[in-house]
Amino acid sequence: MTDNNYILKVENLTKIFTLGNIFSRIKIVAVNNVSFEIREGEVFTLAGESGSGKTTVARIILGFHEPTSGKIIYKGKDLTNLNKEDRNFFRREVQAIFQNPFESFNPLRKVSSYLYETLENFNIARDNKDEVVEKALRSVGLSREEVIDKYPTEFSGGQLQRISIARALITKPSLLIADEPVSMIDASLRMSIVNLFKELKEKSNVSVIYITHDLATAYYISDKIAIMFRGEIVESGEVEKVLMEPKHPYTMVLSESIPEPDPKRRWKKQISLSAFEEEEFLLKGCKFAKRCSFVMEECKKQEIPYFEINGRKVKCLLYK
């Protein structure tokens, strides 16, 4: 185990994408020097609008993208330099739940086949496969009888997402990476999925990276949170402090969209921020400078450092 019970440490993670063609190319720093740590049995949220870089961070951790620079340490092992044995260990220990459950399953294939395939791939339970599948499904509020021999179209989005989580739990993971796991699910069913992650943390000591733009569910489920904007973490710390007493101007804007810390309430208004803006990624100084009501001239000219404010990190010159 890593020092101080950290199960995962991300250090100065950077990812640069090159966009355009042979005649015109630009480099976009999609993730810029991102660092954070996750303890055993902790829910850590990466939150921000579309284009903030939070999903890119998750895909790098999962090995879908190669980082341009930086380190990812899982249980003391550098993920950028794993041998085959360690890579198989990581794939068993770290499981992903994706945004759209309907895209996770082939409509022409029975959903139960995914559960049994996971057993085969990781050489789990050769003699009692049905029992292991039943246990995994029971843990998400389903049974083998409800699932066996049925196709994806016979389930709701919430049921399919529960089956996705059951498949992930078959390997007995230590870390789940859940990328917008409730955004494609009917609002009336979202809290059942969110509560499921909370139960896994409390009962099984599973750590969770919860990726979302929904600060209400983030407040409800998280221990710590990092707010991302244009590839950078602008504020991070305990979720209560960050969301109830925001320091960064961007976090202030996001927090204003939550009427009260009640996950069953919808936002009263939409976040008044645009989606992907290439220009903001290219800014030399603070990426939020063009929208910030507190902007100073020096905000536009230099890389902004982090400042420690009451147990959290804030990337803002207001606290210089």
PDB file of C-alpha atoms in Angstrom, residues 91-225:
ATOM      1  CA  ARG A  91      -7.125  -4.186 -14.835  1.00  0.00           C
ATOM      2  CA  ARG A  92      -8.605  -6.440 -12.201  1.00  0.00           C
ATOM      3  CA  GLU A  93      -8.229  -3.899  -9.389  1.00  0.00           C
ATOM      4  CA  VAL A  94      -9.533  -0.837 -11.265  1.00  0.00           C
ATOM      5  CA  GLN A  95     -12.876  -1.009 -13.042  1.00  0.00           C
ATOM      6  CA  ALA A  96     -14.783   1.583 -15.060  1.00  0.00           C
ATOM      7  CA  ILE A  97     -18.460   2.502 -15.291  1.00  0.00           C
ATOM      8  CA  PHE A  98     -19.287   4.653 -18.296  1.00  0.00           C
ATOM      9  CA  GLN A  99     -21.829   7.350 -19.004  1.00  0.00           C
ATOM     10  CA  ASN A 100     -24.260   5.634 -21.352  1.00  0.00           C
ATOM     11  CA  PRO A 101     -25.278   2.114 -20.249  1.00  0.00           C
ATOM     12  CA  PHE A 102     -26.989   1.501 -23.595  1.00  0.00           C
ATOM     13  CA  GLU A 103     -23.616   1.859 -25.350  1.00  0.00           C
ATOM     14  CA  SER A 104     -21.955  -0.553 -22.923  1.00  0.00           C
ATOM     15  CA  PHE A 105     -23.981  -3.527 -24.180  1.00  0.00           C
ATOM     16  CA  ASN A 106     -24.409  -4.986 -27.661  1.00  0.00           C
ATOM     17  CA  PRO A 107     -28.196  -5.050 -28.330  1.00  0.00           C
ATOM     18  CA  LEU A 108     -27.808  -8.461 -30.022  1.00  0.00           C
ATOM     19  CA  ARG A 109     -26.025 -10.034 -27.082  1.00  0.00           C
ATOM     20  CA  LYS A 110     -27.482 -11.212 -23.759  1.00  0.00           C
ATOM     21  CA  VAL A 111     -26.357  -9.011 -20.905  1.00  0.00           C
ATOM     22  CA  SER A 112     -25.543 -11.970 -18.671  1.00  0.00           C
ATOM     23  CA  SER A 113     -22.836 -12.994 -21.143  1.00  0.00           C
ATOM     24  CA  TYR A 114     -20.816  -9.948 -20.096  1.00  0.00           C
ATOM     25  CA  LEU A 115     -20.837 -11.114 -16.495  1.00  0.00           C
ATOM     26  CA  TYR A 116     -19.674 -14.617 -17.332  1.00  0.00           C
ATOM     27  CA  GLU A 117     -17.114 -13.289 -19.804  1.00  0.00           C
ATOM     28  CA  THR A 118     -15.566 -11.221 -17.002  1.00  0.00           C
ATOM     29  CA  LEU A 119     -15.237 -14.383 -14.918  1.00  0.00           C
ATOM     30  CA  GLU A 120     -13.478 -16.111 -17.813  1.00  0.00           C
ATOM     31  CA  ASN A 121     -11.175 -13.192 -18.619  1.00  0.00           C
ATOM     32  CA  PHE A 122      -9.898 -12.942 -15.057  1.00  0.00           C
ATOM     33  CA  ASN A 123     -10.019 -16.674 -14.300  1.00  0.00           C
ATOM     34  CA  ILE A 124     -12.489 -16.211 -11.457  1.00  0.00           C
ATOM     35  CA  ALA A 125     -14.685 -18.906  -9.862  1.00  0.00           C
ATOM     36  CA  ARG A 126     -14.208 -21.861 -12.187  1.00  0.00           C
ATOM     37  CA  ASP A 127     -16.550 -24.080 -10.187  1.00  0.00           C
ATOM     38  CA  ASN A 128     -19.235 -21.680  -8.905  1.00  0.00           C
ATOM     39  CA  LYS A 129     -19.770 -19.077 -11.612  1.00  0.00           C
ATOM     40  CA  ASP A 130     -23.521 -18.816 -11.041  1.00  0.00           C
ATOM     41  CA  GLU A 131     -23.017 -18.075  -7.348  1.00  0.00           C
ATOM     42  CA  VAL A 132     -20.511 -15.290  -8.067  1.00  0.00           C
ATOM     43  CA  VAL A 133     -22.804 -13.724 -10.682  1.00  0.00           C
ATOM     44  CA  GLU A 134     -25.758 -13.946  -8.292  1.00  0.00           C
ATOM     45  CA  LYS A 135     -23.773 -12.263  -5.510  1.00  0.00           C
ATOM     46  CA  ALA A 136     -22.650  -9.430  -7.798  1.00  0.00           C
ATOM     47  CA  LEU A 137     -26.189  -8.809  -9.010  1.00  0.00           C
ATOM     48  CA  ARG A 138     -27.608  -8.957  -5.491  1.00  0.00           C
ATOM     49  CA  SER A 139     -25.159  -6.271  -4.419  1.00  0.00           C
ATOM     50  CA  VAL A 140     -26.770  -3.867  -6.926  1.00  0.00           C
ATOM     51  CA  GLY A 141     -30.344  -4.821  -6.104  1.00  0.00           C
ATOM     52  CA  LEU A 142     -30.940  -7.364  -8.882  1.00  0.00           C
ATOM     53  CA  SER A 143     -31.016 -11.152  -9.142  1.00  0.00           C
ATOM     54  CA  ARG A 144     -29.688 -13.646 -11.640  1.00  0.00           C
ATOM     55  CA  GLU A 145     -33.248 -14.689 -12.506  1.00  0.00           C
ATOM     56  CA  GLU A 146     -34.105 -11.109 -13.510  1.00  0.00           C
ATOM     57  CA  VAL A 147     -31.090 -10.842 -15.811  1.00  0.00           C
ATOM     58  CA  ILE A 148     -30.302 -14.262 -17.274  1.00  0.00           C
ATOM     59  CA  ASP A 149     -31.088 -14.794 -20.973  1.00  0.00           C
ATOM     60  CA  LYS A 150     -32.339 -11.225 -21.490  1.00  0.00           C
ATOM     61  CA  TYR A 151     -31.175  -8.605 -23.975  1.00  0.00           C
ATOM     62  CA  PRO A 152     -30.333  -4.921 -23.279  1.00  0.00           C
ATOM     63  CA  THR A 153     -33.614  -3.686 -24.782  1.00  0.00           C
ATOM     64  CA  GLU A 154     -35.496  -5.524 -22.029  1.00  0.00           C
ATOM     65  CA  PHE A 155     -34.017  -3.295 -19.324  1.00  0.00           C
ATOM     66  CA  SER A 156     -34.321   0.352 -18.320  1.00  0.00           C
ATOM     67  CA  GLY A 157     -31.270   2.630 -18.318  1.00  0.00           C
ATOM     68  CA  GLY A 158     -31.078   2.403 -14.531  1.00  0.00           C
ATOM     69  CA  GLN A 159     -31.164  -1.392 -14.600  1.00  0.00           C
ATOM     70  CA  LEU A 160     -28.467  -1.544 -17.266  1.00  0.00           C
ATOM     71  CA  GLN A 161     -26.242   0.774 -15.257  1.00  0.00           C
ATOM     72  CA  ARG A 162     -26.692  -1.492 -12.228  1.00  0.00           C
ATOM     73  CA  ILE A 163     -25.685  -4.468 -14.362  1.00  0.00           C
ATOM     74  CA  SER A 164     -22.614  -2.505 -15.511  1.00  0.00           C
ATOM     75  CA  ILE A 165     -21.684  -1.954 -11.868  1.00  0.00           C
ATOM     76  CA  ALA A 166     -22.296  -5.635 -11.071  1.00  0.00           C
ATOM     77  CA  ARG A 167     -19.941  -6.623 -13.899  1.00  0.00           C
ATOM     78  CA  ALA A 168     -17.300  -4.286 -12.476  1.00  0.00           C
ATOM     79  CA  LEU A 169     -17.727  -5.726  -8.972  1.00  0.00           C
ATOM     80  CA  ILE A 170     -17.095  -9.306 -10.087  1.00  0.00           C
ATOM     81  CA  THR A 171     -13.330  -8.717  -9.970  1.00  0.00           C
ATOM     82  CA  LYS A 172     -13.577  -7.280  -6.426  1.00  0.00           C
ATOM     83  CA  PRO A 173     -11.965  -3.980  -7.430  1.00  0.00           C
ATOM     84  CA  SER A 174     -10.341  -1.543  -5.035  1.00  0.00           C
ATOM     85  CA  LEU A 175     -11.096   1.460  -7.256  1.00  0.00           C
ATOM     86  CA  LEU A 176     -14.079   2.313  -9.450  1.00  0.00           C
ATOM     87  CA  ILE A 177     -13.884   5.083 -12.037  1.00  0.00           C
ATOM     88  CA  ALA A 178     -17.431   6.276 -12.733  1.00  0.00           C
ATOM     89  CA  ASP A 179     -17.651   8.720 -15.649  1.00  0.00           C
ATOM     90  CA  GLU A 180     -20.972  10.626 -15.523  1.00  0.00           C
ATOM     91  CA  PRO A 181     -22.718   7.399 -14.420  1.00  0.00           C
ATOM     92  CA  VAL A 182     -26.163   8.958 -13.885  1.00  0.00           C
ATOM     93  CA  SER A 183     -26.360  11.623 -16.602  1.00  0.00           C
ATOM     94  CA  MET A 184     -28.142   9.313 -19.076  1.00  0.00           C
ATOM     95  CA  ILE A 185     -30.541   7.886 -16.485  1.00  0.00           C
ATOM     96  CA  ASP A 186     -34.028   9.137 -15.692  1.00  0.00           C
ATOM     97  CA  ALA A 187     -33.942  11.720 -12.894  1.00  0.00           C
ATOM     98  CA  SER A 188     -36.202   9.606 -10.677  1.00  0.00           C
ATOM     99  CA  LEU A 189     -33.651   6.767 -10.703  1.00  0.00           C
ATOM    100  CA  ARG A 190     -30.407   8.706 -10.377  1.00  0.00           C
ATOM    101  CA  MET A 191     -30.222   8.681  -6.605  1.00  0.00           C
ATOM    102  CA  SER A 192     -30.516   4.891  -6.501  1.00  0.00           C
ATOM    103  CA  ILE A 193     -27.262   4.659  -8.497  1.00  0.00           C
ATOM    104  CA  VAL A 194     -25.565   7.395  -6.458  1.00  0.00           C
ATOM    105  CA  ASN A 195     -26.577   5.646  -3.228  1.00  0.00           C
ATOM    106  CA  LEU A 196     -25.131   2.421  -4.600  1.00  0.00           C
ATOM    107  CA  PHE A 197     -21.675   3.999  -4.899  1.00  0.00           C
ATOM    108  CA  LYS A 198     -22.025   5.353  -1.373  1.00  0.00           C
ATOM    109  CA  GLU A 199     -22.905   1.885  -0.046  1.00  0.00           C
ATOM    110  CA  LEU A 200     -19.940   0.302  -1.840  1.00  0.00           C
ATOM    111  CA  LYS A 201     -17.634   2.798  -0.169  1.00  0.00           C
ATOM    112  CA  GLU A 202     -19.131   2.301   3.292  1.00  0.00           C
ATOM    113  CA  LYS A 203     -19.610  -1.482   3.220  1.00  0.00           C
ATOM    114  CA  SER A 204     -16.737  -2.671   1.009  1.00  0.00           C
ATOM    115  CA  ASN A 205     -14.174   0.142   1.422  1.00  0.00           C
ATOM    116  CA  VAL A 206     -14.130   0.649  -2.351  1.00  0.00           C
ATOM    117  CA  SER A 207     -12.600   3.921  -3.540  1.00  0.00           C
ATOM    118  CA  VAL A 208     -14.432   5.830  -6.262  1.00  0.00           C
ATOM    119  CA  ILE A 209     -13.425   8.500  -8.756  1.00  0.00           C
ATOM    120  CA  TYR A 210     -16.768  10.130  -9.500  1.00  0.00           C
ATOM    121  CA  ILE A 211     -16.774  12.295 -12.627  1.00  0.00           C
ATOM    122  CA  THR A 212     -19.681  14.677 -13.038  1.00  0.00           C
ATOM    123  CA  HIS A 213     -21.002  18.110 -13.931  1.00  0.00           C
ATOM    124  CA  ASP A 214     -23.783  17.703 -11.333  1.00  0.00           C
ATOM    125  CA  LEU A 215     -22.646  19.376  -8.119  1.00  0.00           C
ATOM    126  CA  ALA A 216     -25.735  18.293  -6.184  1.00  0.00           C
ATOM    127  CA  THR A 217     -24.865  14.594  -6.455  1.00  0.00           C
ATOM    128  CA  ALA A 218     -21.178  15.439  -6.014  1.00  0.00           C
ATOM    129  CA  TYR A 219     -21.958  17.153  -2.702  1.00  0.00           C
ATOM    130  CA  TYR A 220     -24.023  14.182  -1.553  1.00  0.00           C
ATOM    131  CA  ILE A 221     -21.577  11.400  -2.410  1.00  0.00           C
ATOM    132  CA  SER A 222     -18.083  12.903  -2.171  1.00  0.00           C
ATOM    133  CA  ASP A 223     -15.427  13.157   0.503  1.00  0.00           C
ATOM    134  CA  LYS A 224     -13.201  15.406  -1.588  1.00  0.00           C
ATOM    135  CA  ILE A 225     -13.690  17.263  -4.843  1.00  0.00           C
TER     136      ILE A 225
END
